Amino acid sequence: MRGPCGESNYKGKLLRQAEFIEQVKTQEPYPIKAFWVIAGNPVHNCPNRGLWLNEIFPQMELIVDIDIWMTDTGEYADYVLPDCMPFERYELVASAAYNHVVLQEPAIEPVGEAKDPTFVYSELAKRVGLGEYFDKTAEEWIEVRLQTKWPMIAGIQPPLTYERLKKEKMVRAATPPVNWDPFLGMSFDTPHKRMEFYAEKLVPVDDQLAKYLPPLEAPTPMSLGDGTAKGKYHFFSGRQRFFMQSMFTDDPVMRDLSGGKPTGRMNPADAAKEGIKDGDKVEVYNHRGHVVIEMKLDQVIPPGTVQVWFGWRHEAFEEGMYSELIIPLGSYETIDDRAENWVKCTEEVNGYQPGFGTGGIGGMAGAWDTIWDCACDIRKVEA
């Protein structure tokens, strides 16, 4: 990590969501009083909506949301800054998965008050005395990014400049052609480069061999028998095929293709036991929250489970929301020694602690993701 005054003076700190939540609650080692949201929508996308609205946001003196449309998070922000859509701004697309470096150029001028993020941060920097470090346009920052030492770009011949990219629009990255290989990817990140059935580095957390671990919350026949289950059903929030995460849920075409409204699904055998018929209005609930939806009966849903469609905004539900019920993986109620060990391994390999946006192991170890270990109950809502 490097700041404008060099790596040694960089003051940024990566936090896992669990650490962020804990620091907001305890205000140790110092209070967090401002929340600036980019490329995210925690009130909608992160599990346990009530946690954000009832415990995190009340501690904030300032909430700023940058997005291309109004989101559930934006509705609680003090300031909403309209970002440019991809069709309205310059951007560098350089994912190795595409094997090409692509210059994304604006097709139209920004609509309304929308501003490129470069403008937002440059103007903010001026007002806090850091303008000299944010003095480039979006195109000039792309030129800076092309000077990277990353081999996929640095190895391009002739060298890739912004002038060349502006002319050619798309340039193949320095990735060698790969013939089909059935054994590709069979080299594992282990001491012997082979699959391990016994992992020596996991001995400290007694996880060196694969083994069964009982669920924290989701019901099992045994837990139902001894009364330790926190609900009768295992709760899932399944994804709609016509949405992209929580995107496009405001698009009328996508909404219609997705049924027009959020619904739930359960197995007909379970529904018969509960006295629920197809199309009945039901409440799905647990100790964290609830959601009221129309229930559909579907043989594809395994007995003992209840599913509510993911992605729909809060305003689409009659009461509550699916994310109210879900346990946040980014919470110390679910993080154990195994998760902490993953964090340690990530730091050793990458040299930094996994945070909100680092994904992968970071998500498994409490960055922000959902854990599918949620119990719930259901009851019919009388008309």
Coordinates of C-alpha atoms in Angstrom, one line a residue, residues 19 36 46 48 61 72 75 80 117 129 151 181 221 233 262 283 285 299 315 321 325 329 331 347 369:
E19 CA -13.4 -6.0 13.0
W36 CA -18.2 6.4 2.8
C46 CA -24.8 -7.7 3.5
N48 CA -28.5 -8.9 8.9
E61 CA -22.1 11.3 12.1
D72 CA -31.3 0.9 0.1
E75 CA -31.8 6.1 1.4
V80 CA -25.7 10.8 -2.3
P117 CA -15.2 9.6 -9.7
G129 CA -5.4 20.4 1.2
P151 CA 3.6 -8.7 -16.2
D181 CA -4.6 -29.4 -21.0
P221 CA -32.7 -34.4 13.0
Y233 CA -36.3 -25.1 8.8
P262 CA -40.3 -11.6 -4.5
E283 CA -44.1 -15.0 7.5
Y285 CA -38.9 -15.4 10.7
Q299 CA -40.9 -30.2 -5.4
E315 CA -39.4 -1.7 -1.0
M321 CA -36.6 -8.5 4.0
L325 CA -32.8 -13.4 8.8
L329 CA -20.2 -14.3 8.3
S331 CA -19.3 -11.3 12.7
E347 CA -1.3 -12.3 5.6
D369 CA -20.0 -12.7 3.1

